Tab-separated table of C-alpha atoms in Angstrom:
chain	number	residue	atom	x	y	z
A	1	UNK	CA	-36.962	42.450	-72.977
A	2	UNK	CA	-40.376	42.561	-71.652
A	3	UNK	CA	-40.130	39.107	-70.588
A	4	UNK	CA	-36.957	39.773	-68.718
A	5	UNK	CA	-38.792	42.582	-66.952
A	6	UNK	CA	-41.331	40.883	-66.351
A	7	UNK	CA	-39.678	38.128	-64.615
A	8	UNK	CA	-37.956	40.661	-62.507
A	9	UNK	CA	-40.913	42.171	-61.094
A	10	UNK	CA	-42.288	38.934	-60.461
A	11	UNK	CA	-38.912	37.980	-58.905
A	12	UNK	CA	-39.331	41.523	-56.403
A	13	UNK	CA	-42.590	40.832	-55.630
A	14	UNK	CA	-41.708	38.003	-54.280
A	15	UNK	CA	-38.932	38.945	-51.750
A	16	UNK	CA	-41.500	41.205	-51.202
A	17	UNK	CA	-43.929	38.752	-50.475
A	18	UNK	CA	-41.444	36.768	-48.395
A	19	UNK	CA	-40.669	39.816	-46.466
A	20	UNK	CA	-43.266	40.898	-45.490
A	21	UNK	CA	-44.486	37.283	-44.099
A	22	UNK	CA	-40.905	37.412	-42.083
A	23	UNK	CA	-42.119	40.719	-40.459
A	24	UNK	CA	-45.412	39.569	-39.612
A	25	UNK	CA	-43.843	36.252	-37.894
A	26	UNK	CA	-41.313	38.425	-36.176
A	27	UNK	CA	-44.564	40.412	-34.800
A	28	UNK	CA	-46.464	37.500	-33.962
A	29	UNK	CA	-43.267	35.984	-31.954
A	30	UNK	CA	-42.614	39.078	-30.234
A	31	UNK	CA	-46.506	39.522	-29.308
A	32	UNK	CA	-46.633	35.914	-28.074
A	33	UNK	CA	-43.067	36.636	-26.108
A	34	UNK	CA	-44.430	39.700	-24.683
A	35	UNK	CA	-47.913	37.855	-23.756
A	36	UNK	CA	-46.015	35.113	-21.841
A	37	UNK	CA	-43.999	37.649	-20.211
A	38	UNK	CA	-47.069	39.063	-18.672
A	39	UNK	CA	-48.723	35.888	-17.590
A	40	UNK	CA	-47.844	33.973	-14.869
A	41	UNK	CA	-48.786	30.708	-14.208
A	42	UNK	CA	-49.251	29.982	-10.562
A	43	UNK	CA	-48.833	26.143	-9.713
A	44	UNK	CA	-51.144	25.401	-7.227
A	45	UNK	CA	-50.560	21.690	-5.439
A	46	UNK	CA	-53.588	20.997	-3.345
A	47	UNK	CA	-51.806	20.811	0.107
A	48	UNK	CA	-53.781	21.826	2.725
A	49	UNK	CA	-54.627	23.688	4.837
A	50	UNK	CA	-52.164	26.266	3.076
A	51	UNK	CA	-54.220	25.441	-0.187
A	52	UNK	CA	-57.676	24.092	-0.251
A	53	UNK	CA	-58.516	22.528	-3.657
A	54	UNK	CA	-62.087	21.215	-2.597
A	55	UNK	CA	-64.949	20.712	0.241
A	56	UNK	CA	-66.292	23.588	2.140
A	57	UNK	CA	-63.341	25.437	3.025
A	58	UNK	CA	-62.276	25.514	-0.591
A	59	UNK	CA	-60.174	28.422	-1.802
A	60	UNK	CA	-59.557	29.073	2.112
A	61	UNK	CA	-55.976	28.263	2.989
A	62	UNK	CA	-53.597	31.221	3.538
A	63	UNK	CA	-51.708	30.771	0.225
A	64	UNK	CA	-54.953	31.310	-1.383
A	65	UNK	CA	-56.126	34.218	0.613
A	66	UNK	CA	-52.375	35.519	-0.131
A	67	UNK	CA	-52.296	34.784	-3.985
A	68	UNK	CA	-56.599	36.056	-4.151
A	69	UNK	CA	-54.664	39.346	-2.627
A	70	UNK	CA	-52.087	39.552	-5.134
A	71	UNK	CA	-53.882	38.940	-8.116
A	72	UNK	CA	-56.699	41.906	-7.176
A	73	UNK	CA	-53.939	44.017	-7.041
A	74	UNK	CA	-51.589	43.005	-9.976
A	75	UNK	CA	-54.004	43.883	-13.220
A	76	UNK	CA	-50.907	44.112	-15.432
A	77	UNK	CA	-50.772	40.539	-15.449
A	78	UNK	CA	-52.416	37.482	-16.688
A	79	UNK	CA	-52.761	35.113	-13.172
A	80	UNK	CA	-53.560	31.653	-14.597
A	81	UNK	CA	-54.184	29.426	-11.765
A	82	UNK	CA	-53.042	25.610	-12.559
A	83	UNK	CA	-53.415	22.795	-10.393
A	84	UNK	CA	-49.770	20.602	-10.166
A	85	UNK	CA	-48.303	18.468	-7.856
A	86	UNK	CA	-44.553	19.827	-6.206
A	87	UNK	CA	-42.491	17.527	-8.007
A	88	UNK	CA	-44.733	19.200	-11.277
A	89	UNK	CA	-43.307	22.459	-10.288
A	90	UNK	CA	-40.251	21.890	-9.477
A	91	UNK	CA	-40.056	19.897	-13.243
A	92	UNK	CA	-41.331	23.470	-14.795
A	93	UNK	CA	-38.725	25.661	-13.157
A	94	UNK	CA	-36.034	23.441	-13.943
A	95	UNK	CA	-37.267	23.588	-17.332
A	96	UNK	CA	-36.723	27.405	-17.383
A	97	UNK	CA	-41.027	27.673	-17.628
A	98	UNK	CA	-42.489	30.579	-16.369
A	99	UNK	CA	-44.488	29.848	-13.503
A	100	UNK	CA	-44.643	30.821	-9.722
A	101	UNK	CA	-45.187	29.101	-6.412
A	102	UNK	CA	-46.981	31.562	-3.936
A	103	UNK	CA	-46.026	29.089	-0.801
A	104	UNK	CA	-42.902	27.739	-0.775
A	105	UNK	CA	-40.300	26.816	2.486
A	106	UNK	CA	-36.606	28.552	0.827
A	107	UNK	CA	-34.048	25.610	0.977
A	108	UNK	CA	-30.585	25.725	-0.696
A	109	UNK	CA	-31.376	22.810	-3.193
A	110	UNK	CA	-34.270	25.307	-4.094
A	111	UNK	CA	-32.633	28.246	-4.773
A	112	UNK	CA	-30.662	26.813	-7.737
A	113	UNK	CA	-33.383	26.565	-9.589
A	114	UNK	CA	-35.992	29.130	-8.003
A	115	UNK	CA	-36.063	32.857	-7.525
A	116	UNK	CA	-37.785	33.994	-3.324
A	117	UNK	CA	-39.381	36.892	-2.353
A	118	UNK	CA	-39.146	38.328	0.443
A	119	UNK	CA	-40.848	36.947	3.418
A	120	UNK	CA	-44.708	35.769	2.734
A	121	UNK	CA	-45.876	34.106	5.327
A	122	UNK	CA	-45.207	33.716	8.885
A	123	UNK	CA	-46.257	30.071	10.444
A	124	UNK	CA	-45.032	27.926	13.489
A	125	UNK	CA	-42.262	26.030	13.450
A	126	UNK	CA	-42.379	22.183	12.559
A	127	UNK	CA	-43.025	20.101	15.559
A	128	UNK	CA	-42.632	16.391	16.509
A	129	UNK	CA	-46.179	14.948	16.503
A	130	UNK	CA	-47.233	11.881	17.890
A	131	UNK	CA	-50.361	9.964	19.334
A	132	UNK	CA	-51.172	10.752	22.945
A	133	UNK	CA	-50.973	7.238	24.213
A	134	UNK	CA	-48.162	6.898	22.535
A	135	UNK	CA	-45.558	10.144	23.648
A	136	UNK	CA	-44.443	8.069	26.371
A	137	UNK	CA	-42.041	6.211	24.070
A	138	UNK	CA	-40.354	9.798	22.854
A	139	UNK	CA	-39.957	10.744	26.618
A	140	UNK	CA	-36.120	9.497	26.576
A	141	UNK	CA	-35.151	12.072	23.705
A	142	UNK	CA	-36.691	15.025	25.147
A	143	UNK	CA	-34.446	17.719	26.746
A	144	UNK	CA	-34.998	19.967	30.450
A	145	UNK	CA	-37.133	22.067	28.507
A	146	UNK	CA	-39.378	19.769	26.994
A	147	UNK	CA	-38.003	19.886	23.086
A	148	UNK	CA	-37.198	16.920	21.586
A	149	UNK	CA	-33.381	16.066	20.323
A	150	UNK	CA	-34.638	14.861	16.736
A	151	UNK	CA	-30.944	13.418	15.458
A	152	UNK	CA	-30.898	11.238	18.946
A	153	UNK	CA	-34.362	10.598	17.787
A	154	UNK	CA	-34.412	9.388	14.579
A	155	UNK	CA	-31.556	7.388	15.432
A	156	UNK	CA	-33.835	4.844	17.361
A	157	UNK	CA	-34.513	2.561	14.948
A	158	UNK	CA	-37.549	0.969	17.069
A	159	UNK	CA	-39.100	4.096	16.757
A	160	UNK	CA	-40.353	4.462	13.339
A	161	UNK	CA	-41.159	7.768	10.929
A	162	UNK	CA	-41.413	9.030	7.521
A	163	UNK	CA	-40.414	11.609	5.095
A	164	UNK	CA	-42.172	12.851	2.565
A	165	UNK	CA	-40.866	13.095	-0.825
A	166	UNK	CA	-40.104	17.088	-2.447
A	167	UNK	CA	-40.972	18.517	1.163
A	168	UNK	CA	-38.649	20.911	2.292
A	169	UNK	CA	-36.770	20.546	5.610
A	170	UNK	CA	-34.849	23.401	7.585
A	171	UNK	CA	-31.191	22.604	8.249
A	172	UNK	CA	-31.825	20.796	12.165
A	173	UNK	CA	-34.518	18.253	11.142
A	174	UNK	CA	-32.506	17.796	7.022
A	175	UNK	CA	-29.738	16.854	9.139
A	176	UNK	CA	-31.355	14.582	11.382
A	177	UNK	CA	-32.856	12.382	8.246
A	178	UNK	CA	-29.320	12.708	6.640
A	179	UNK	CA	-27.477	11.531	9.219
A	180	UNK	CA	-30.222	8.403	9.675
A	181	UNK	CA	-30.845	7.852	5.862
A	182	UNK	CA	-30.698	4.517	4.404
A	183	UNK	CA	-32.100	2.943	8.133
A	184	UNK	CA	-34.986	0.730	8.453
A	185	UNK	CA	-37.070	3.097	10.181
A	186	UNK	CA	-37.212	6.269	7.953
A	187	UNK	CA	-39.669	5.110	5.943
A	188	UNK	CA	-39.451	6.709	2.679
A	189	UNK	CA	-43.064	8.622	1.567
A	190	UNK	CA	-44.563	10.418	-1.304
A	191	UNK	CA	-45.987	14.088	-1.471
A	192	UNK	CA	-49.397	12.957	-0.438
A	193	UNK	CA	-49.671	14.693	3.099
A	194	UNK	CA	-52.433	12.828	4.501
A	195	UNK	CA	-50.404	9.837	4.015
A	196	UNK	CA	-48.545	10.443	7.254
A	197	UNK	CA	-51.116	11.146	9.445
A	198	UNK	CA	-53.319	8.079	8.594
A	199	UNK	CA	-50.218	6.227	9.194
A	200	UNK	CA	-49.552	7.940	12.493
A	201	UNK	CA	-53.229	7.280	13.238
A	202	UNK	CA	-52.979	4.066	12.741
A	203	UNK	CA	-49.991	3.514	14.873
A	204	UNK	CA	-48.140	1.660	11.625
A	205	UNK	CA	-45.712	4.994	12.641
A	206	UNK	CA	-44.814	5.864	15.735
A	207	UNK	CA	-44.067	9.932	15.157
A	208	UNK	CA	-44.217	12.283	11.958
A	209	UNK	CA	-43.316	15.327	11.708
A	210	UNK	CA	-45.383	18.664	10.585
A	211	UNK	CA	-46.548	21.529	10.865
A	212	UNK	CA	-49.056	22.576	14.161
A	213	UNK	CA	-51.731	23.593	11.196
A	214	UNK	CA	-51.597	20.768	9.558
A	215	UNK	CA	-52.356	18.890	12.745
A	216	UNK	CA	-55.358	20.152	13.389
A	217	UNK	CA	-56.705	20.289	10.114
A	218	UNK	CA	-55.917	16.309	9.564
A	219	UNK	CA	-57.574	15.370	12.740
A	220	UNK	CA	-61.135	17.160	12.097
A	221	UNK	CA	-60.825	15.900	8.760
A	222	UNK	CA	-59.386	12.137	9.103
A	223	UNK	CA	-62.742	11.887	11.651
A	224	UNK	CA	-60.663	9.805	13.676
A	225	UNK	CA	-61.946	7.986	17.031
A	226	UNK	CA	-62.349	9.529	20.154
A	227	UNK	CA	-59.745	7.183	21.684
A	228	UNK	CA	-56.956	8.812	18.860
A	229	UNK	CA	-55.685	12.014	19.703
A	230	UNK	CA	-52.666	13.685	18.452
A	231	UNK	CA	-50.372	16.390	20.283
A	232	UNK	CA	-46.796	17.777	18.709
A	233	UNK	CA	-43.743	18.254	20.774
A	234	UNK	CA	-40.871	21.323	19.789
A	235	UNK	CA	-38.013	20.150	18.521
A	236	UNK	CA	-34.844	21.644	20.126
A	237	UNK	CA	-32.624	24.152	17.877
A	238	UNK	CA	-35.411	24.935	15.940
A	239	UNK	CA	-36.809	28.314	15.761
A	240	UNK	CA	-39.834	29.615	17.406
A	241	UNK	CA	-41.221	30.246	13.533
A	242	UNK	CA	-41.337	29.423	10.004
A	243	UNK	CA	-41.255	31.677	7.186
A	244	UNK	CA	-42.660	30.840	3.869
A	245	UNK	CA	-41.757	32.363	0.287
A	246	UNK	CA	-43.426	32.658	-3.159
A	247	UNK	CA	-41.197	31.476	-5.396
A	248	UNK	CA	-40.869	31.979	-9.376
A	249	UNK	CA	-38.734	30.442	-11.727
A	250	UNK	CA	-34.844	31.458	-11.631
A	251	UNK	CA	-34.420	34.184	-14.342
A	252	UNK	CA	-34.951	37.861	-15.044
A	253	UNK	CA	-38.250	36.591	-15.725
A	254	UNK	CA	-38.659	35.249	-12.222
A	255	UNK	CA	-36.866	38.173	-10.456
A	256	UNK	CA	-39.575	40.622	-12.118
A	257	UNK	CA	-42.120	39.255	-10.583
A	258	UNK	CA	-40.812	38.439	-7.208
A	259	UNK	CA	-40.032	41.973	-6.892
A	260	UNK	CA	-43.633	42.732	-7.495
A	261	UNK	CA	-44.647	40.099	-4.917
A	262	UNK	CA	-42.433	42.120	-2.483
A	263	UNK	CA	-44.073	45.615	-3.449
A	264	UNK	CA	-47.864	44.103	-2.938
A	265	UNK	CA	-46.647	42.336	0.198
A	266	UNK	CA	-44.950	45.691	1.930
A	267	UNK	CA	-47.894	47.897	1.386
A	268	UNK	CA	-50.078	45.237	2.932
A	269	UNK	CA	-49.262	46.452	5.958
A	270	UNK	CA	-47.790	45.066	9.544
A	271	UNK	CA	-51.097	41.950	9.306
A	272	UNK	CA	-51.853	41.282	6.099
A	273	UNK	CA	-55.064	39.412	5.699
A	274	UNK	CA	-53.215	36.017	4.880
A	275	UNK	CA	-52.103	36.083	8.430
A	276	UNK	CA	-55.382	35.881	10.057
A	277	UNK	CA	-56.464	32.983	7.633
A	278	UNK	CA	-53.508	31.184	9.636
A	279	UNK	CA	-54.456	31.649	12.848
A	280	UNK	CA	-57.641	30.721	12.080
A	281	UNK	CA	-56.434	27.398	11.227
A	282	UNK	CA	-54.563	26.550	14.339
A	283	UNK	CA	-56.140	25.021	17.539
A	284	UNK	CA	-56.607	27.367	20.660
A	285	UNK	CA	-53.603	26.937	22.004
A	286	UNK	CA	-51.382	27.091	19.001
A	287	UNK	CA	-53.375	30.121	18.187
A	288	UNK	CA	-52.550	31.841	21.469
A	289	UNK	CA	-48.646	30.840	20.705
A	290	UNK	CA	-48.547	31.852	17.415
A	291	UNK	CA	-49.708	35.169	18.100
A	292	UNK	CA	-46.985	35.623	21.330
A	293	UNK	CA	-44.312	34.592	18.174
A	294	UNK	CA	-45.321	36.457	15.780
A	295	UNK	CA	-45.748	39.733	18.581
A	296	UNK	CA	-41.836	39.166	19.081
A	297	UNK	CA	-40.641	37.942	15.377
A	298	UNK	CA	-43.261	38.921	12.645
A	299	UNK	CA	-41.113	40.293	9.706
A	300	UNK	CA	-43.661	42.739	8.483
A	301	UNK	CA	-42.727	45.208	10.606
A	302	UNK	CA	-39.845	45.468	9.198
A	303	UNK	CA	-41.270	45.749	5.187
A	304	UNK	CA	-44.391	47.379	5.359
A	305	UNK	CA	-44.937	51.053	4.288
């Protein structure tokens, strides 16, 4: 009898035992669920100048000054900054992983996987750019107005160009490479943004196409020779502006915090201080259109209170 008893007691304590390990897993999962849900892991591919991973300007480029903004004024969250290339990111959020993007161009193929903020930044348009002593060949495929027809364009397959892999494309220049892929002279290129404008430099391309900032960033920082100059051309149907997005994975998850991004972004007011990081990265001229555009189109008129 006291055996039996004995063995039942020995027999409760363990349930007992086992329970109470199952509760303290359960707490452990749900702390480590609840500390992943407040950390977000911001991808960070070293494109600039809308990030600067290194050199003197480091930590300069408007996505940083934008994401340095955010993260002063988000203290509820853990921001872990990782360094990843686009096709990284885009491998994460596909994944279901909980990480953001704070600079992002929103494209359909995107938005399956990826949830957008409101608008972030505000940037020129992408232009046609080419060496000076070279736009003479593009002359045939530009309109009254200057603006060059890109589909007519790419479509000359003497003329050669490249596209860079995971870079998004608004609908008039997506179409253009569409309608032109598999030809000889849409030269097919990784993520690597210098890439392009070596080859352009080089004349091994004959145009590229990009954005004014990055222009002028790559030549001060390719040090190229006096006698190498390059100057971008608009490209007709395009609009006068770009608008970029921070981006989080597609979820409830992702939604949370994109709403959050829109909150910090409206009470930044009608210039937040990402904006004048961007001018300051555009040549004088570009600088003096940017801020006619963004006079006329800037969306934070609209959002901030």
């Amino acid at each position: 009898m006291l055996k039996a008893t004995a063995g039942k007691m020995r027999a409760a304590s363990f349930w007992t035992f086992i329970g109470a390990g199952m509760a303290l897993c359960h707490l452990m999962i749900s702390a480590n669920a609840r500390a992943d849900d407040n950390t977000i892991r911001w991808q960070m591919p070293g494109n600039p100048p809308v990030t600067i991973t290194d050199g003197p300007d480091k930590g300069q480029g408007y996505a940083d000054v934008f994401l340095r903004y955010f993260i002063e004024r988000t203290p509820e969250y853990n921001s872990v900054i990782e360094h990843a290339s686009l096709a990284r990111v885009s491998g994460l959020m596909k994944q279901g992983q909980h990480v953001c993007q704070p600079s992002l161009l929103k494209t359909s193929e995107r938005e399956a996987y990826m949830e957008f903020s409101n608008p972030v930044e505000f940037v020129l348009p992408y232009y046609v750019v080419v060496r000076s002593d070279r736009a003479a060949r593009l002359a045939a495929y530009r309109n009254a107005d200057g603006a060059i027809d890109i589909a007519r364009l790419m479509h000359e397959i003497s003329l050669t160009t490249v596209r860079q892999e995971m870079r998004g494309y608004p609908p008039v220049i997506l179409s253009a490479f569409t309608a032109a892929a598999g030809q000889k002279n849409i030269l097919q290129t990784s993520a690597d943004d210098v890439a392009p404008f070596s080859q352009l430099a080089s004349g091994w391309v004959d145009y590229i196409i990009a954005y004014p900032d990055e222009v002028y960033w790559f030549a001060r920082h390719l040090k190229l020779p006096i006698s190498v100059k390059f100057i971008y051309l608009p490209i007709a149907g395009h609009s006068e502006y770009t608008l970029g997005y921070a981006a989080c994975t597609k979820g409830p998850w992702g939604r949370k915090i994109v709403k959050r991004v829109n909150e910090i972004v409206a009470k930044a007011g009608r210039r937040p201080p990402w904006i004048e990081a961007e001018a300051r990265l555009l040549d004088p001229e570009a600088a003096k259109r940017y801020e006619e555009v963004y006079a006329r189109y800037s969306p934070f008129r609209r959002q901030a209170k």
